[in-house]
Short mmCIF file of C-alpha atoms in Angstrom, two decimals:
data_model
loop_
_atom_site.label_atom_id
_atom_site.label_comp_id
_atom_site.label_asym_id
_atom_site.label_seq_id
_atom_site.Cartn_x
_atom_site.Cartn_y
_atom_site.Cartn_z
CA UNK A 41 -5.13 28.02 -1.93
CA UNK A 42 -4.75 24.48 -1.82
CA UNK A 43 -5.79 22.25 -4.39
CA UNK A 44 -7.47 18.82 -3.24
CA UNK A 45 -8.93 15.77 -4.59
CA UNK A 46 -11.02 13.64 -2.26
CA UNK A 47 -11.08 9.90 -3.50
CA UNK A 48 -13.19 7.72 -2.03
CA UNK A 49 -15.52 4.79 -2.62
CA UNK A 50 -18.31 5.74 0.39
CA UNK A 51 -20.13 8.36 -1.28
CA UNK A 52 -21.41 9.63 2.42
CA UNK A 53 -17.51 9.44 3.70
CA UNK A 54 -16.48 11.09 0.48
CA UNK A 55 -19.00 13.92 1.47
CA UNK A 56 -18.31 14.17 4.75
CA UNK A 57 -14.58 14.75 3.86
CA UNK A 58 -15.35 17.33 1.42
CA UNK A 59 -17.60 19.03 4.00
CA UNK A 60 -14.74 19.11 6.59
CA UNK A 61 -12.34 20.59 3.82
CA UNK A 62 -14.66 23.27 3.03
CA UNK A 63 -14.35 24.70 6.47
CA UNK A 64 -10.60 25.80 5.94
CA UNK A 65 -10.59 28.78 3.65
CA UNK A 66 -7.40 27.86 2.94
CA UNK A 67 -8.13 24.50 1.00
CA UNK A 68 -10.33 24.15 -1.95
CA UNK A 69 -11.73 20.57 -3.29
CA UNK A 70 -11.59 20.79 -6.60
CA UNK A 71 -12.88 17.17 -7.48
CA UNK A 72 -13.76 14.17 -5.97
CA UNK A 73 -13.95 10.38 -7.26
CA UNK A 74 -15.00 6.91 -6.18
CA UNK A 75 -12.35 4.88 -7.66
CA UNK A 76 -8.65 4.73 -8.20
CA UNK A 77 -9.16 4.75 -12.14
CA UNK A 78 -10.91 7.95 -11.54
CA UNK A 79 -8.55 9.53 -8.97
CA UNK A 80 -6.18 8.77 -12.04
CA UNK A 81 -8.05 10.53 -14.77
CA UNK A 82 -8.82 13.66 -12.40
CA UNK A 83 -5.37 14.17 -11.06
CA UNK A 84 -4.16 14.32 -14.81
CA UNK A 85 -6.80 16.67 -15.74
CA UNK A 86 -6.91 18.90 -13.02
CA UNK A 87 -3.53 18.84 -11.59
CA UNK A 88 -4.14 19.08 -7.52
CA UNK A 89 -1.41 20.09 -5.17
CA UNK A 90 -3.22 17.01 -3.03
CA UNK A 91 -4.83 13.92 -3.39
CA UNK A 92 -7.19 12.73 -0.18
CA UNK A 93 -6.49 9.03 -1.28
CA UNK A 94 -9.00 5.83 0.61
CA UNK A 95 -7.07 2.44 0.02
CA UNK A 96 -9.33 -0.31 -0.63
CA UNK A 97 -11.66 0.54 -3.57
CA UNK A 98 -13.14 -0.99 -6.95
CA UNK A 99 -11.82 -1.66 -10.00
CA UNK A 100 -8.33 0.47 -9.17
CA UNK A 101 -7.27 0.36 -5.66
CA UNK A 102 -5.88 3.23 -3.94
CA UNK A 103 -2.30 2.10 -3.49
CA UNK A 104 -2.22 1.42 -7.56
CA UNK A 105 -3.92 5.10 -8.48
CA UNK A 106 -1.01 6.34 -5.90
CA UNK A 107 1.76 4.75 -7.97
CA UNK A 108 0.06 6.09 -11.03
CA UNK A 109 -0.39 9.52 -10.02
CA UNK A 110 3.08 10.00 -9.00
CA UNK A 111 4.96 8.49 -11.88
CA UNK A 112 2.11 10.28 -14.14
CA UNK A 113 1.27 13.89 -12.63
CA UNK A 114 4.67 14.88 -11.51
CA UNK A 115 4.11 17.56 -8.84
CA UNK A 116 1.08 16.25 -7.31
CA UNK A 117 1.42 14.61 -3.91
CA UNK A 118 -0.67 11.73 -2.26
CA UNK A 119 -1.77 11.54 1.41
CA UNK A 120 -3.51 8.32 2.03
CA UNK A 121 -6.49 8.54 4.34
CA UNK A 122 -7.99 4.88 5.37
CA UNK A 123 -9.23 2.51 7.91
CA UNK A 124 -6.36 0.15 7.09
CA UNK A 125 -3.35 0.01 9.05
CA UNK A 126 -2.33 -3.34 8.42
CA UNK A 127 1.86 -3.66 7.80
CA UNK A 128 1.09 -4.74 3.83
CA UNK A 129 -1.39 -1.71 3.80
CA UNK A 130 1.15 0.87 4.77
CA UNK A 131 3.97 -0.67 3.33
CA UNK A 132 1.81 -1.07 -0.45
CA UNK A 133 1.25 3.19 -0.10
CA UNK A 134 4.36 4.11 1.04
CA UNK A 135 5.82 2.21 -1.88
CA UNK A 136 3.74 3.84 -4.04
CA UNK A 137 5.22 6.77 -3.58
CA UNK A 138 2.29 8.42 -1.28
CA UNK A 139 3.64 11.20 0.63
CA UNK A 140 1.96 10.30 3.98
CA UNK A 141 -0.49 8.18 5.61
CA UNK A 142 -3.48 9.37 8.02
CA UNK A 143 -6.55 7.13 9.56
CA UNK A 144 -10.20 8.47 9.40
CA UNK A 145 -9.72 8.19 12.81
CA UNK A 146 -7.42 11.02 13.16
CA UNK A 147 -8.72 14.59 14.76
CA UNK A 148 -10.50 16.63 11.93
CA UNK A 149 -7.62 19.58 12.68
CA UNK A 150 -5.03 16.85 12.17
CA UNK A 151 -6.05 15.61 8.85
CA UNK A 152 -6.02 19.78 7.75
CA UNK A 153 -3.06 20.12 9.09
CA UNK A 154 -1.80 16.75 7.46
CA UNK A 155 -3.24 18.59 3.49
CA UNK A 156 -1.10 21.50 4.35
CA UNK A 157 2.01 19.86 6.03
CA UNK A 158 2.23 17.49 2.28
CA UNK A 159 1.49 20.47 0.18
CA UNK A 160 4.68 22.11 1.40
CA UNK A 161 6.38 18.79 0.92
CA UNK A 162 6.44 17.00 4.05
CA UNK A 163 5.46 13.75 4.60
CA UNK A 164 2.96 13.27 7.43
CA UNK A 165 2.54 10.00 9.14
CA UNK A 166 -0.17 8.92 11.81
CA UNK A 167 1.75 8.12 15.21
CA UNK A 168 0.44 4.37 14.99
CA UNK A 169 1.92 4.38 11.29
CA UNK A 170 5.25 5.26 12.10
CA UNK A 171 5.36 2.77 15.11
CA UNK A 172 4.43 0.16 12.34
CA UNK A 173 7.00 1.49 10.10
CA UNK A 174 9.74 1.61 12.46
CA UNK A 175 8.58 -2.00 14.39
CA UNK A 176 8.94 -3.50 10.62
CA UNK A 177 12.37 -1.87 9.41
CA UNK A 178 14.09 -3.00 12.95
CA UNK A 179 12.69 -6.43 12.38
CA UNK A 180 13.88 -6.79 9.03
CA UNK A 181 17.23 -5.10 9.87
CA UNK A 182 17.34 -7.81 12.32
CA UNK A 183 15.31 -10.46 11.39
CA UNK A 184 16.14 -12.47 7.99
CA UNK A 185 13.80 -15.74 8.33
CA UNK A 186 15.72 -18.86 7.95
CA UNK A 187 14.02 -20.70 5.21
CA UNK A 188 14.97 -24.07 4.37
CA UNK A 189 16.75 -24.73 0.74
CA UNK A 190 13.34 -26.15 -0.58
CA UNK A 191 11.44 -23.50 0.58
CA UNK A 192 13.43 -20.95 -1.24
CA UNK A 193 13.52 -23.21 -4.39
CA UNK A 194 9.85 -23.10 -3.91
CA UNK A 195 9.94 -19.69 -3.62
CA UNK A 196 12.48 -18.79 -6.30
CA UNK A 197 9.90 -20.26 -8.86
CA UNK A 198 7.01 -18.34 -7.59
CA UNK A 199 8.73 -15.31 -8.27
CA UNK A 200 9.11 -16.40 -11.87
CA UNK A 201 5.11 -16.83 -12.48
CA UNK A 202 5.07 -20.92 -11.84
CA UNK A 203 1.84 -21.98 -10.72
CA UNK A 204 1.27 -24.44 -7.69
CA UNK A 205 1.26 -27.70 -10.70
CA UNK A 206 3.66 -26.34 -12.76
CA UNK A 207 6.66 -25.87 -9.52
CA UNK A 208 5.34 -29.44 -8.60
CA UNK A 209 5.98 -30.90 -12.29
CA UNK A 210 9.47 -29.12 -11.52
CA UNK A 211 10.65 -30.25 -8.51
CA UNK A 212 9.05 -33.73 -8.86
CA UNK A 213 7.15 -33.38 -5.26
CA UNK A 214 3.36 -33.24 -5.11
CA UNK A 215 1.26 -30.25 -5.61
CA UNK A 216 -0.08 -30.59 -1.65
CA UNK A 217 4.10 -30.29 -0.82
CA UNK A 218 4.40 -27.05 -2.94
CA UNK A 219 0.84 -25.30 -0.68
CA UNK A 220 2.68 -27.09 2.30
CA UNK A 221 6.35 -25.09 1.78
CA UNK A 222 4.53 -22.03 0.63
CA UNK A 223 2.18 -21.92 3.89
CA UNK A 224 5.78 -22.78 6.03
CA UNK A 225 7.02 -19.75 3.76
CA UNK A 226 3.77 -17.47 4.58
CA UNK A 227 4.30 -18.43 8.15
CA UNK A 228 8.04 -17.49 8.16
CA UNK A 229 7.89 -14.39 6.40
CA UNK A 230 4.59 -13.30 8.35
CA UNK A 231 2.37 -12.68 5.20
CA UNK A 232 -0.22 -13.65 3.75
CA UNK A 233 -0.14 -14.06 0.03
CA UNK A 234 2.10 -15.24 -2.82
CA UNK A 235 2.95 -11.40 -4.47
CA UNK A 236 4.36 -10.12 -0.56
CA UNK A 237 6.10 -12.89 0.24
CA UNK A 238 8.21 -12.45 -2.88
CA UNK A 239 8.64 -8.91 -2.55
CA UNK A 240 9.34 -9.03 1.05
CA UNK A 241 12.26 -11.75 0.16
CA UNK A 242 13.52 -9.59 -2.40
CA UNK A 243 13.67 -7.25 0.30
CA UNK A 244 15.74 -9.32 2.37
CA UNK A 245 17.88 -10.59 0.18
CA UNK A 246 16.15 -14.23 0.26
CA UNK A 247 16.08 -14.29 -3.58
#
């Protein structure tokens, strides 16, 4: 048998998962929470071979109960199952250290066969995951945004914890200027807020 825990924030999804799971006699659902801070808790009480893992929840999203889980609960494995398939979605899980990343979307058989496949050890991707996966390593293999020396000053002191007033007061340029390079930044780097446009220059080897 195979262990799962369903996590989920929709109570009627949640169920609906559960009641799809308890068709395979081969899988049995052994909890089930509505929160990452929950998904936490259970996985370290029960100790699942799976967690069924939503992203976007309250208090403790799903990508931070992932990283949690697998530097906590060694042994147990998470396979993401969402609506989200943005790049910063994926990219957040697979970080995290979940083992593989399914839509709702996905065939009922396919999400089975996805529990199964991760319980062995595998890691199971959805085939418009991987494309995103693959799309975003080639660009960044050969793709490193030019941004200009300010920018990266600005940048540089962002990673450090400055606020908006406080890299203004440092570089003796307005606060409008510092939200003016940091949307040029944004723009260049193709995200959308201050935490992944650090990382992803890290990643580069901007910073």
């Amino acid at each position: 048998m195979i262990r799962v825990i369903v996590v989920d924030d929709h109570p009627i999804v949640r169920s609906g998962i559960i009641g799809l799971l308890s068709l395979d006699d081969e899988l049995d659902v052994v909890g089930e929470a509505s929160d990452g801070a929950e998904a936490v808790a259970l996985a370290s009480a029960l100790r699942p071979d799976v967690v069924l893992m939503d992203l976007r929840m309250p208090k403790v999203s799903g990508a931070e109960a992932t990283a949690r889980i697998t530097a906590e609960v060694p042994g147990v494995r998470v396979l993401v199952l969402t609506t989200h398939e943005g790049d910063d979605d994926i990219l957040g899980a697979i970080e995290a250290g979940a083992s593989g990343y399914l839509l709702k979307a996905t065939p009922q058989e396919e999400i089975v066969a996805g529990i199964r496949s991760v319980a062995e050890g595998h890691t199971v991707l959805a085939p418009s995951i991987a494309a995103t996966l693959v799309t975003r390593i080639r660009r960044q293999d050969t793709v490193r945004p030019a941004l200009s020396p300010r920018e990266l000053e600005v940048l540089r002191l962002v990673s450090r914890g400055r606020s908006n007033p406080e890299i203004a007061r440092e570089l003796f340029i307005g606060e409008a200027t510092v939200k003016t390079h940091l949307l040029h930044v944004f723009e260049k780097l193709e995200v959308s807020d201050r935490t992944r446009a650090v990382t992803l220059a890290l990643e580069l080897g901007l910073l």
